[in-house]
């Protein structure tokens, strides 16, 4: 890990004025900001770790917890909820073997639920790696998970 973080710091000439881009690169490299990486940045740029944690919690793009390679967000806002989003949630949790808010141990998937993503007319909405998928059904969610590499049996067409 140190070699990779060192390379990122060097890319910015160890200039602490580039703290955010440096953290963005670390986030991109590991999919989150590992504590050891933050300690390394702190020592090599002479920036207090408290400042790094401040930035890490301020920007939504940063995560202090490991994130999966694929990020799935299911809308549980009212419109999506009444159209069956809780059933989709159960299905996704069962197939991924994790609960909403968790990341799979192989770091392939992070699944979370969110409130209204502003596309109510197309609900239920499942956002997969930033891409909106509307009118999600059990079958559609199965197809998406299959495409992402999960073994899923598709029973029906819709
Ligand atoms: S309630 Fe789901 S997009 Fe608005």
mmCIF file of N, CA and C and ligand atoms in Angstrom, residues 74-82 85 114-125 132, ligand 1:
data_model
loop_
_atom_site.group_PDB
_atom_site.id
_atom_site.type_symbol
_atom_site.label_atom_id
_atom_site.label_comp_id
_atom_site.label_asym_id
_atom_site.label_seq_id
_atom_site.Cartn_x
_atom_site.Cartn_y
_atom_site.Cartn_z
ATOM 1 N N UNK A 74 -30.533 1.320 -3.850
ATOM 2 C CA UNK A 74 -31.957 1.114 -4.131
ATOM 3 C C UNK A 74 -32.753 2.217 -3.454
ATOM 4 N N UNK A 75 -33.650 2.851 -4.230
ATOM 5 C CA UNK A 75 -34.459 3.915 -3.659
ATOM 6 C C UNK A 75 -35.603 3.314 -2.842
ATOM 7 N N UNK A 76 -35.722 3.789 -1.622
ATOM 8 C CA UNK A 76 -36.833 3.360 -0.763
ATOM 9 C C UNK A 76 -37.738 4.549 -0.434
ATOM 10 N N UNK A 77 -37.667 5.581 -1.268
ATOM 11 C CA UNK A 77 -38.570 6.718 -1.089
ATOM 12 C C UNK A 77 -40.009 6.250 -1.275
ATOM 13 N N UNK A 78 -40.964 7.096 -0.901
ATOM 14 C CA UNK A 78 -42.377 6.665 -0.882
ATOM 15 C C UNK A 78 -42.837 6.058 -2.201
ATOM 16 N N UNK A 79 -42.581 6.759 -3.314
ATOM 17 C CA UNK A 79 -43.079 6.273 -4.610
ATOM 18 C C UNK A 79 -42.483 4.905 -4.954
ATOM 19 N N UNK A 80 -41.204 4.729 -4.687
ATOM 20 C CA UNK A 80 -40.562 3.448 -4.991
ATOM 21 C C UNK A 80 -41.014 2.378 -3.993
ATOM 22 N N UNK A 81 -41.209 2.800 -2.753
ATOM 23 C CA UNK A 81 -41.630 1.869 -1.704
ATOM 24 C C UNK A 81 -42.977 1.230 -2.055
ATOM 25 N N UNK A 82 -43.947 2.079 -2.466
ATOM 26 C CA UNK A 82 -45.284 1.527 -2.757
ATOM 27 C C UNK A 82 -45.277 0.667 -4.024
ATOM 28 N N UNK A 85 -40.355 -1.680 -3.804
ATOM 29 C CA UNK A 85 -38.911 -1.644 -3.560
ATOM 30 C C UNK A 85 -38.466 -2.558 -2.407
ATOM 31 N N UNK A 114 -31.459 4.305 -0.361
ATOM 32 C CA UNK A 114 -31.442 5.771 -0.323
ATOM 33 C C UNK A 114 -32.886 6.261 -0.383
ATOM 34 N N UNK A 115 -33.057 7.541 -0.149
ATOM 35 C CA UNK A 115 -34.387 8.141 -0.200
ATOM 36 C C UNK A 115 -34.525 9.015 -1.421
ATOM 37 N N UNK A 116 -35.520 8.765 -2.220
ATOM 38 C CA UNK A 116 -35.842 9.517 -3.430
ATOM 39 C C UNK A 116 -34.642 10.075 -4.181
ATOM 40 N N UNK A 117 -34.412 9.506 -5.338
ATOM 41 C CA UNK A 117 -33.319 9.980 -6.184
ATOM 42 C C UNK A 117 -33.867 10.856 -7.313
ATOM 43 N N UNK A 118 -35.123 11.282 -7.177
ATOM 44 C CA UNK A 118 -35.690 12.261 -8.109
ATOM 45 C C UNK A 118 -36.209 11.699 -9.419
ATOM 46 N N UNK A 119 -36.484 10.410 -9.454
ATOM 47 C CA UNK A 119 -37.018 9.823 -10.685
ATOM 48 C C UNK A 119 -38.241 8.983 -10.334
ATOM 49 N N UNK A 120 -39.095 9.530 -9.463
ATOM 50 C CA UNK A 120 -40.226 8.775 -8.893
ATOM 51 C C UNK A 120 -41.103 8.100 -9.942
ATOM 52 N N UNK A 121 -41.343 8.787 -11.069
ATOM 53 C CA UNK A 121 -42.241 8.237 -12.084
ATOM 54 C C UNK A 121 -41.719 6.923 -12.638
ATOM 55 N N UNK A 122 -40.420 6.698 -12.513
ATOM 56 C CA UNK A 122 -39.827 5.475 -13.071
ATOM 57 C C UNK A 122 -39.556 4.420 -12.005
ATOM 58 N N UNK A 123 -40.022 4.670 -10.796
ATOM 59 C CA UNK A 123 -39.711 3.781 -9.683
ATOM 60 C C UNK A 123 -40.276 2.381 -9.835
ATOM 61 N N UNK A 124 -39.762 1.428 -9.118
ATOM 62 C CA UNK A 124 -38.603 1.545 -8.220
ATOM 63 C C UNK A 124 -37.295 1.752 -8.999
ATOM 64 N N UNK A 125 -36.413 2.533 -8.400
ATOM 65 C CA UNK A 125 -35.141 2.862 -9.046
ATOM 66 C C UNK A 125 -33.986 2.151 -8.348
ATOM 67 N N UNK A 132 -28.815 4.914 -13.607
ATOM 68 C CA UNK A 132 -30.177 4.727 -13.102
ATOM 69 C C UNK A 132 -30.889 3.611 -13.870
HETATM 70 S S1 LIG B 1 -39.201 7.816 -4.406
HETATM 71 FE FE1 LIG B 1 -37.770 6.688 -5.555
HETATM 72 S S2 LIG B 1 -37.131 8.108 -7.041
HETATM 73 FE FE2 LIG B 1 -38.500 9.253 -5.835
#
